[in-house]
Amino acid sequence: MTIHFPFDNTYARLPDRFYARLEPEAVTAPKLIRLNQDLASSLRLDPDRLSGPDGVEFLCGNRVPDAAEPIAMAYAGHQFGHFVPQLGDGRAILLGEVVDRNGIRRDIQLKGSGPTPFSRRGDGRAALGPVLREYLLSEAMAALGLPTTRALAAVLTGETVVRETPLPGAVLTRVASSHIRVGTFQFFAARQDVEGLRLLADYTIGRHYPQAAESNQPYRAFLDQVIAAQADLIARWLHIGFIHGVMNTDNMSVAGETIDYGPCAFMDTYDPATVFSSIDRQGRYAYGNQPRIGLWNLTRLAETLLPLLSEDQENAMAEASKALEAFSSKFEAAYHAGLRRKLGLLTEREEDLALAGDLLKAMAENQADFTMTFRRLSDAVAGPEGDEAVRNLFINPIAYDAWVTRWRERLSLEPQDGVRRQTVMRAVNPAFIPRNHRVEAMIEAAVVQGDFAPFEELLMVLSNPYEDQPAFAHYSEPPEPHQRVYRTFCGT
Ligand code: AMP
Ligand code: MG
């Protein structure tokens, strides 16, 4: 029996130098961990068949669907600021594209499917821990409402991968608006392949930013839109306390989705200098540094586009600079608008930013939990009865008392009624985020004991992050000091 995948591939129509054609490498004893049924349906795939015995053969790469045209994509990238002219899919294979029920074209990719010509030293495989982490984190981000790649399935390969220790191997099926990265553009720019660049830019415009094609400067319009999408995405990361952890240019999607969940993590206590990734020793990708790095990466993208922006080099530079200049104001507008909503302010006043800034400062000084503070403020907005629960989150609760008086004064100037305000706050201030200590415990249960129940439960709770789920309230709690996770590993 074969399963119908409605592939309609376009990237594989681009010239050969854009990718390497190859098939995934077979594995010995695949076993389905989880299929994302809703996502499968939205992609017009049959969830029952995909979760059956044949389905897993496709999801682990043992069988390739008829209309698939498997490729490993070529890309380059700056890793921690150092340029690597060739990276590419070293452990991932794009099976092809399907057009989903909303008419959006989406990539279906197997991650951990064996070596490719881009693997260099790696084995092309993925360990179970990182696969579960990406599945959970990307689905949590989607439920939080952020643009992100999705997880369609996770399977065990029945094989062992050797990292620092032998670990169970797994394959993740990733779904993305596309896998075109800033690093994909850098790949062609590094080879001075202007024709390749133009093809890639035209392809990306057609797929993600068709309005840019109508501009009299399509490449400039394209750059503007990528910049706007990233400014918005990074602002939204900050609103929910997300730290990507490896914002290398090869991990930045031109479509504006969060991509490549490695050592990413959510912040518990608020501190802009928070870093979790074990490989980020300088704090380059710290929570509060993400907007700056976003702009740095976009500057690298703009550089690749210079030959397309104008034949005249100086003009091209001027266009690129103008486009990049917009990043900060776009980011700030999005960031500030989100902060206002987090505080229940539906109108705009000049003093709002100082009000928000002073709260954040007090939180940092008093190690207040980021997510809980805002969630409890969403109750306190109804009246001072709610204050006690918030002030308890501050080492020195007086810091909250000093602030909350100003907040209430400011709220009294809002025309909207309190119910509406609370609804808005509860819809932007999640009760549940994937807390590191929960994620690590979930991974440990799966890897050490083969117990996937914590994965399933955590995933279920995180699928409704803005609902109070009293039976699962413990998942909203910050870690006890001994549960605190200080370092995360990509574990590739
Ligand atoms: P990442 O850290 O996921 O952004 O990956 C950076 C680069 O290393 C990409 O080119 C990956 O394809 C490659 N890579 C990561 N892990 C492996 C692996 N296990 N085998 C081969 N290549 C890998
Ligand atoms: Mg990557």
Coordinates of C-alpha atoms and ligand atoms in Angstrom, one line a residue:
M1 CA 0.0 0.0 0.0
T2 CA 1.3 3.4 -0.8
I3 CA 0.3 6.7 0.8
H4 CA -0.6 9.6 -1.3
F5 CA 1.5 12.7 -0.7
P6 CA 0.2 15.6 -2.9
F7 CA 3.7 16.9 -3.7
D8 CA 4.1 19.9 -5.9
N9 CA 7.8 20.7 -6.0
T10 CA 9.3 23.9 -7.1
Y11 CA 12.7 24.2 -5.4
A12 CA 13.8 21.0 -7.1
R13 CA 13.2 22.8 -10.4
L14 CA 15.9 25.3 -9.6
P15 CA 19.4 24.6 -11.1
D16 CA 21.5 21.7 -9.8
R17 CA 23.9 23.9 -7.9
F18 CA 21.1 24.8 -5.5
Y19 CA 21.1 21.3 -3.9
A20 CA 22.2 17.7 -4.0
R21 CA 19.8 15.1 -5.0
L22 CA 19.9 12.0 -2.8
E23 CA 17.6 9.7 -0.9
P24 CA 17.4 9.3 2.8
E25 CA 19.4 6.4 4.3
A26 CA 17.3 3.5 5.6
V27 CA 17.0 2.6 9.3
T28 CA 16.6 -0.7 10.9
A29 CA 13.6 -0.6 13.3
P30 CA 11.5 2.5 12.9
K31 CA 8.8 3.2 15.5
L32 CA 6.4 6.1 15.5
I33 CA 6.6 8.3 18.6
R34 CA 4.0 10.8 17.5
L35 CA 2.2 12.1 14.5
N36 CA 0.7 15.6 14.5
Q37 CA -2.7 14.7 13.3
D38 CA -4.1 18.2 12.9
L39 CA -1.1 19.3 11.0
A40 CA -1.2 16.2 8.8
S41 CA -4.8 17.0 7.9
S42 CA -4.0 20.7 7.2
L43 CA -1.4 19.5 4.7
R44 CA -3.9 17.2 3.1
L45 CA -2.1 14.1 4.2
D46 CA -4.1 11.2 5.6
P47 CA -3.4 11.0 9.4
D48 CA -4.7 7.5 9.8
R49 CA -2.5 6.1 7.1
L50 CA 0.5 8.1 8.1
S51 CA 0.3 6.8 11.7
G52 CA -0.1 3.2 10.4
P53 CA 2.7 0.7 9.7
D54 CA 3.3 2.1 6.2
G55 CA 3.3 5.7 7.3
V56 CA 6.3 5.2 9.6
E57 CA 8.3 3.8 6.7
F58 CA 7.9 7.2 5.0
L59 CA 8.4 9.2 8.1
C60 CA 11.8 7.6 8.8
G61 CA 13.0 7.7 5.2
N62 CA 12.9 4.0 4.5
R63 CA 10.5 4.7 1.7
V64 CA 10.3 7.7 -0.5
P65 CA 6.8 8.8 -1.6
D66 CA 6.2 8.6 -5.4
A67 CA 6.1 12.3 -6.1
A68 CA 8.9 13.3 -3.7
E69 CA 12.1 14.7 -5.1
P70 CA 14.5 14.4 -2.2
I71 CA 17.2 17.0 -2.0
A72 CA 19.7 18.4 0.5
M73 CA 19.7 22.2 0.1
A74 CA 22.9 24.1 -0.3
Y75 CA 23.6 27.1 2.0
A76 CA 26.4 29.0 3.7
G77 CA 26.3 31.1 6.9
H78 CA 28.0 33.1 9.6
Q79 CA 28.3 30.9 12.7
F80 CA 29.0 33.0 15.7
G81 CA 30.2 35.7 13.4
H82 CA 32.6 33.6 11.4
F83 CA 31.7 33.0 7.7
V84 CA 31.5 29.4 6.5
P85 CA 31.1 29.4 2.7
Q86 CA 29.5 25.9 2.6
L87 CA 27.2 24.4 5.2
G88 CA 24.0 23.0 3.7
D89 CA 21.6 20.3 4.9
G90 CA 24.0 18.0 6.6
R91 CA 21.4 15.9 8.3
A92 CA 18.2 16.8 6.6
I93 CA 16.5 16.0 3.4
L94 CA 13.7 18.0 1.8
L95 CA 11.2 15.5 0.4
G96 CA 9.2 18.2 -1.4
E97 CA 6.4 20.7 -1.1
V98 CA 2.7 20.4 -0.6
V99 CA 0.1 23.2 -0.9
D100 CA -1.9 23.1 2.4
R101 CA -5.6 23.6 2.9
N102 CA -5.0 27.4 3.2
G103 CA -3.3 27.5 -0.2
I104 CA 0.2 27.9 1.4
R105 CA 3.1 26.0 0.0
R106 CA 5.0 24.2 2.6
D107 CA 8.2 22.1 2.7
I108 CA 8.2 18.6 4.2
Q109 CA 11.7 17.8 5.4
L110 CA 13.1 14.8 7.3
K111 CA 15.7 15.9 9.9
G112 CA 18.1 13.2 11.0
S113 CA 17.7 11.1 7.8
G114 CA 21.4 10.3 7.2
P115 CA 24.5 11.7 5.7
T116 CA 24.5 14.1 2.7
P117 CA 27.2 15.6 0.6
F118 CA 27.0 18.6 3.1
S119 CA 27.6 16.5 6.2
R120 CA 31.3 17.1 6.5
R121 CA 32.2 15.5 9.8
G122 CA 28.7 14.7 11.1
D123 CA 26.8 11.5 10.8
G124 CA 23.6 13.0 9.4
R125 CA 21.6 11.6 12.3
A126 CA 19.7 13.1 15.2
A127 CA 19.4 11.9 18.7
L128 CA 16.1 11.5 20.4
G129 CA 16.5 14.3 22.9
P130 CA 17.0 17.1 20.3
V131 CA 14.1 15.7 18.2
L132 CA 11.7 15.8 21.1
R133 CA 12.9 19.2 22.1
E134 CA 12.3 20.6 18.6
Y135 CA 8.9 18.9 18.3
L136 CA 7.8 20.3 21.7
L137 CA 9.3 23.8 21.4
S138 CA 8.2 24.4 17.8
E139 CA 4.6 23.2 18.5
A140 CA 4.6 25.3 21.7
M141 CA 5.6 28.4 19.7
A142 CA 2.9 27.7 17.2
A143 CA 0.3 27.5 20.0
L144 CA 1.6 30.7 21.4
G145 CA 0.8 32.2 18.0
L146 CA 4.3 32.9 16.7
P147 CA 5.5 32.2 13.2
T148 CA 7.5 29.0 13.3
T149 CA 8.4 25.8 11.5
R150 CA 6.2 22.9 12.7
A151 CA 6.7 19.3 13.7
L152 CA 4.7 16.7 11.7
A153 CA 6.1 13.6 13.3
A154 CA 8.9 12.1 15.4
V155 CA 10.0 8.5 14.9
L156 CA 12.6 6.3 16.6
T157 CA 15.0 4.8 14.2
G158 CA 15.8 1.7 16.3
E159 CA 19.5 2.7 15.9
T160 CA 22.0 4.3 18.2
V161 CA 23.8 7.5 17.5
V162 CA 27.0 8.3 19.3
R163 CA 27.3 11.7 20.7
E164 CA 29.2 12.0 24.0
T165 CA 27.4 8.7 24.9
P166 CA 25.4 6.3 22.7
L167 CA 21.8 7.6 22.4
P168 CA 18.7 6.5 20.7
G169 CA 18.4 7.9 17.2
A170 CA 15.3 9.6 15.9
V171 CA 14.0 11.5 12.9
L172 CA 11.8 14.6 13.0
T173 CA 9.5 15.5 10.1
R174 CA 9.7 19.3 9.9
V175 CA 7.2 21.5 8.0
A176 CA 8.2 25.0 7.0
S177 CA 7.0 27.8 4.8
S178 CA 10.3 27.2 3.2
H179 CA 13.9 26.4 4.3
I180 CA 15.4 29.4 2.5
R181 CA 17.8 31.1 4.9
V182 CA 19.9 34.2 5.0
G183 CA 22.7 31.7 4.5
T184 CA 21.1 30.4 1.3
F185 CA 21.7 33.9 -0.2
Q186 CA 25.2 33.9 1.2
F187 CA 26.0 30.7 -0.5
F188 CA 25.6 32.3 -4.0
A189 CA 27.1 35.6 -3.0
A190 CA 30.2 33.9 -1.7
R191 CA 30.6 32.3 -5.2
Q192 CA 29.9 35.6 -6.9
D193 CA 27.1 33.7 -8.7
V194 CA 24.9 36.7 -9.5
E195 CA 22.7 34.6 -11.8
G196 CA 22.1 32.1 -9.0
L197 CA 21.4 35.0 -6.6
R198 CA 18.8 36.5 -8.9
L199 CA 17.1 33.1 -9.4
L200 CA 17.0 32.6 -5.7
A201 CA 15.7 36.1 -5.0
D202 CA 13.0 35.8 -7.8
Y203 CA 12.0 32.4 -6.4
T204 CA 11.8 33.7 -2.8
I205 CA 9.8 36.7 -3.9
G206 CA 7.4 34.5 -5.8
R207 CA 7.0 32.2 -2.9
H208 CA 6.9 34.5 0.1
Y209 CA 6.7 38.1 -0.9
P210 CA 4.7 38.2 -4.2
Q211 CA 3.8 41.9 -3.6
A212 CA 7.4 42.8 -4.0
A213 CA 7.3 41.7 -7.6
E214 CA 5.0 44.6 -8.3
S215 CA 7.3 47.2 -6.9
N216 CA 9.4 49.2 -9.3
Q217 CA 12.4 48.0 -7.2
P218 CA 11.4 44.4 -6.5
Y219 CA 14.7 43.5 -4.7
R220 CA 14.6 46.5 -2.5
A221 CA 10.9 45.8 -1.7
F222 CA 11.9 42.2 -0.9
L223 CA 14.7 43.3 1.4
D224 CA 12.3 45.7 3.2
Q225 CA 9.8 42.9 3.7
V226 CA 12.3 40.4 5.1
I227 CA 13.5 43.1 7.5
A228 CA 10.0 43.9 8.6
A229 CA 9.2 40.2 9.1
Q230 CA 12.3 39.7 11.3
A231 CA 11.8 42.8 13.3
D232 CA 8.3 41.6 14.1
L233 CA 9.4 38.0 14.8
I234 CA 12.2 39.1 17.2
A235 CA 9.9 41.5 19.0
R236 CA 7.5 38.6 19.6
W237 CA 10.3 36.4 20.9
L238 CA 11.0 39.0 23.5
H239 CA 7.4 39.3 24.5
I240 CA 7.3 35.6 25.5
G241 CA 10.8 35.3 26.9
F242 CA 12.2 33.2 24.1
I243 CA 15.9 32.9 23.4
H244 CA 16.8 31.3 20.1
G245 CA 20.3 30.5 21.2
V246 CA 22.0 30.1 17.8
M247 CA 21.0 33.0 15.6
N248 CA 23.6 32.2 13.0
T249 CA 22.7 33.5 9.5
D250 CA 22.0 29.9 8.4
N251 CA 19.4 29.6 11.1
M252 CA 17.4 32.7 10.1
S253 CA 14.5 32.0 7.7
V254 CA 13.9 34.5 5.0
A255 CA 10.1 33.8 5.4
G256 CA 10.3 35.1 8.9
E257 CA 9.6 31.9 10.8
T258 CA 11.4 30.7 13.9
I259 CA 13.6 27.9 12.6
D260 CA 16.3 25.5 13.9
Y261 CA 15.4 24.8 17.5
G262 CA 18.7 23.7 19.0
P263 CA 19.7 25.0 22.4
C264 CA 16.8 27.5 22.5
A265 CA 15.0 28.1 25.8
F266 CA 12.5 30.2 27.6
M267 CA 13.7 32.6 30.3
D268 CA 12.4 32.0 33.8
T269 CA 13.5 35.0 35.9
Y270 CA 13.8 38.1 33.9
D271 CA 17.3 39.1 33.0
P272 CA 18.2 40.5 29.5
A273 CA 21.7 38.9 29.8
T274 CA 20.2 35.4 30.0
V275 CA 22.0 32.8 27.9
F276 CA 21.4 29.1 28.0
S277 CA 23.3 27.7 25.1
S278 CA 26.4 25.9 26.2
I279 CA 28.2 27.0 23.0
D280 CA 27.4 30.7 23.4
R281 CA 30.2 31.6 25.7
Q282 CA 30.3 35.3 24.9
G283 CA 26.5 35.8 25.2
R284 CA 26.3 36.8 21.6
Y285 CA 22.8 35.4 21.4
A286 CA 21.6 36.5 24.9
Y287 CA 17.9 37.3 25.3
G288 CA 18.4 41.1 25.1
N289 CA 20.9 40.9 22.3
Q290 CA 18.6 39.3 19.8
P291 CA 17.4 42.5 18.1
R292 CA 20.9 43.6 17.6
I293 CA 21.9 40.3 16.1
G294 CA 18.8 40.2 14.0
L295 CA 20.0 43.5 12.4
W296 CA 23.5 42.1 12.0
N297 CA 22.2 39.1 10.1
L298 CA 19.9 41.2 8.0
T299 CA 23.0 43.3 7.1
R300 CA 24.6 40.2 5.8
L301 CA 21.5 39.5 3.7
A302 CA 21.5 43.0 2.4
E303 CA 25.2 42.6 1.3
T304 CA 24.3 39.6 -0.7
L305 CA 21.7 41.6 -2.6
L306 CA 23.9 44.5 -3.5
P307 CA 24.4 43.3 -7.1
L308 CA 20.7 43.1 -7.6
L309 CA 19.8 46.4 -5.9
S310 CA 21.5 48.6 -8.5
E311 CA 24.2 48.3 -11.2
D312 CA 25.8 51.2 -9.6
Q313 CA 27.6 50.1 -6.4
E314 CA 27.1 53.3 -4.5
N315 CA 23.4 53.4 -5.3
A316 CA 23.2 49.8 -4.2
M317 CA 24.8 50.6 -0.9
A318 CA 22.5 53.5 -0.4
E319 CA 19.5 51.3 -1.0
A320 CA 20.7 48.7 1.4
S321 CA 21.4 51.2 4.1
K322 CA 18.0 52.8 3.8
A323 CA 16.4 49.4 4.1
L324 CA 18.4 48.5 7.1
E325 CA 17.8 51.8 8.8
A326 CA 14.2 50.8 9.1
F327 CA 14.9 47.8 11.2
S328 CA 15.2 49.6 14.6
S329 CA 12.1 51.6 14.3
K330 CA 10.1 48.6 13.0
F331 CA 11.4 46.5 15.8
E332 CA 10.7 49.1 18.5
A333 CA 7.2 49.8 17.2
A334 CA 6.4 46.1 17.4
Y335 CA 8.2 45.6 20.7
H336 CA 6.5 48.6 22.3
A337 CA 3.0 47.7 21.0
G338 CA 3.4 44.2 22.4
L339 CA 4.6 45.6 25.8
R340 CA 1.6 47.8 26.0
R341 CA -0.7 44.9 25.4
K342 CA 1.1 42.9 28.0
L343 CA 0.2 45.7 30.5
G344 CA -3.4 46.0 29.3
L345 CA -2.8 49.4 27.8
L346 CA -5.0 49.6 24.7
T347 CA -4.3 53.3 24.0
E348 CA -0.9 55.0 23.6
R349 CA 0.7 57.5 25.9
E350 CA 4.2 58.8 26.0
E351 CA 4.9 57.7 29.6
D352 CA 4.0 54.1 28.7
L353 CA 7.5 53.1 27.8
A354 CA 9.0 54.3 31.0
L355 CA 6.2 52.5 32.9
A356 CA 7.0 49.2 31.1
G357 CA 10.8 49.8 31.4
D358 CA 10.6 50.4 35.1
L359 CA 8.6 47.2 35.6
L360 CA 11.2 45.3 33.7
K361 CA 14.0 46.9 35.7
A362 CA 12.3 46.0 39.0
M363 CA 11.8 42.5 37.7
A364 CA 15.5 42.2 36.8
E365 CA 16.6 43.6 40.2
N366 CA 14.3 41.3 42.1
Q367 CA 14.6 38.1 40.0
A368 CA 10.9 38.1 39.2
D369 CA 9.7 35.3 37.0
F370 CA 9.0 36.8 33.5
T371 CA 6.0 34.7 32.5
M372 CA 4.3 34.5 35.9
T373 CA 4.7 38.3 36.6
F374 CA 2.8 39.1 33.4
R375 CA 0.2 36.4 33.9
R376 CA -0.5 37.4 37.4
L377 CA -0.7 41.1 36.3
S378 CA -3.5 39.9 34.0
D379 CA -5.4 39.0 37.2
A380 CA -4.3 42.1 39.1
V381 CA -5.6 44.3 36.4
A382 CA -9.1 43.5 37.7
G383 CA -8.3 45.0 41.1
P384 CA -5.7 45.3 43.9
E385 CA -6.9 41.9 45.4
G386 CA -4.6 40.4 42.7
D387 CA -1.5 42.4 43.9
E388 CA -0.3 40.0 46.6
A389 CA 0.3 37.2 44.1
V390 CA 2.4 39.5 41.9
R391 CA 4.4 41.1 44.6
N392 CA 5.4 37.7 46.0
L393 CA 7.4 37.1 42.8
F394 CA 9.8 40.0 43.7
I395 CA 12.6 39.4 46.2
N396 CA 11.8 42.8 47.6
P397 CA 8.0 43.2 47.1
I398 CA 8.3 46.9 47.8
A399 CA 9.7 47.3 44.3
Y400 CA 6.3 46.1 43.0
D401 CA 4.3 48.3 45.3
A402 CA 6.2 51.4 44.1
W403 CA 5.4 50.5 40.5
V404 CA 1.8 49.2 40.7
T405 CA 0.4 52.6 41.9
R406 CA 1.7 54.2 38.7
W407 CA 0.2 51.3 36.7
R408 CA -3.2 51.7 38.2
E409 CA -3.1 55.5 37.7
R410 CA -2.3 54.9 34.0
L411 CA -5.0 52.2 33.7
S412 CA -7.6 54.7 35.0
L413 CA -7.0 56.8 31.9
E414 CA -8.0 53.9 29.6
P415 CA -11.4 54.2 28.0
Q416 CA -12.0 50.4 27.7
D417 CA -13.7 48.5 30.4
G418 CA -11.8 46.2 32.7
V419 CA -13.2 43.0 31.3
R420 CA -11.9 43.8 27.8
R421 CA -8.5 44.8 29.2
Q422 CA -8.2 41.5 31.1
T423 CA -9.2 39.5 28.0
V424 CA -6.4 41.2 26.0
M425 CA -3.9 40.6 28.7
R426 CA -4.7 37.0 29.1
A427 CA -4.4 36.5 25.4
V428 CA -0.9 37.8 25.2
N429 CA 0.5 36.7 28.6
P430 CA 0.8 32.9 28.6
A431 CA 0.2 30.8 31.7
F432 CA 2.3 28.0 30.2
I433 CA 5.6 28.1 28.4
P434 CA 8.0 25.2 27.9
R435 CA 10.0 25.6 31.1
N436 CA 13.5 24.3 30.8
H437 CA 13.3 22.0 33.8
R438 CA 10.1 20.4 32.4
V439 CA 11.7 20.0 29.0
E440 CA 14.8 18.4 30.4
A441 CA 12.8 16.1 32.6
M442 CA 10.6 15.1 29.7
I443 CA 13.7 14.3 27.6
E444 CA 15.3 12.3 30.4
A445 CA 12.2 10.2 30.8
A446 CA 12.1 9.4 27.1
V447 CA 15.8 8.8 26.6
V448 CA 16.6 7.0 29.8
Q449 CA 13.3 5.2 30.6
G450 CA 11.6 5.1 27.2
D451 CA 8.7 6.8 28.8
F452 CA 7.0 9.2 26.5
A453 CA 4.1 10.1 28.8
P454 CA 5.7 13.3 30.0
F455 CA 6.3 14.4 26.4
E456 CA 2.6 13.8 25.5
E457 CA 1.4 15.5 28.6
L458 CA 3.6 18.6 28.3
L459 CA 2.7 18.9 24.6
M460 CA -1.0 18.8 25.5
V461 CA -0.7 21.4 28.2
L462 CA 1.4 23.7 25.9
S463 CA -1.2 23.4 23.1
N464 CA -3.4 25.8 25.1
P465 CA -0.9 28.2 26.7
Y466 CA -3.3 31.0 27.3
E467 CA -5.9 29.0 29.2
D468 CA -5.7 28.4 32.9
Q469 CA -5.6 24.7 33.2
P470 CA -6.0 24.2 37.0
A471 CA -5.2 20.5 36.9
F472 CA -1.8 21.3 35.3
A473 CA -1.0 24.4 37.3
H474 CA 2.3 22.9 38.4
Y475 CA 3.5 23.2 34.8
S476 CA 3.2 27.0 35.0
E477 CA 5.5 27.2 38.1
P478 CA 9.0 28.4 37.8
P479 CA 11.7 25.9 38.8
E480 CA 12.7 25.5 42.4
P481 CA 16.4 26.5 42.9
H482 CA 17.6 22.9 42.6
Q483 CA 15.5 22.3 39.4
R484 CA 17.0 25.3 37.6
V485 CA 18.6 24.7 34.3
Y486 CA 21.5 26.9 33.5
R487 CA 22.8 25.3 30.3
T488 CA 21.1 23.8 27.2
F489 CA 22.9 21.8 24.5
C490 CA 22.0 21.5 20.9
G491 CA 23.3 17.9 21.1
T492 CA 23.5 17.6 17.3
Ligands
AMP1 P1 22.8 23.7 13.2 O1 23.7 23.7 14.4 O2 21.6 22.8 13.3 O3 22.4 25.1 12.7 O4 23.7 23.1 12.0 C1 24.8 23.7 11.5 C2 25.4 22.9 10.3 O5 25.9 21.6 10.8 C3 24.3 22.5 9.3 O6 25.0 22.6 8.0 C4 23.9 21.1 9.6 O7 23.4 20.4 8.5 C5 25.2 20.5 10.1 N1 25.0 19.4 11.1 C6 24.5 19.5 12.3 N2 24.4 18.3 12.9 C7 24.9 17.4 12.0 C8 25.0 16.0 12.0 N3 24.7 15.2 13.0 N4 25.5 15.4 10.8 C9 25.9 16.2 9.8 N5 25.7 17.5 9.7 C10 25.2 18.1 10.8
MG2 MG 20.9 25.1 11.3

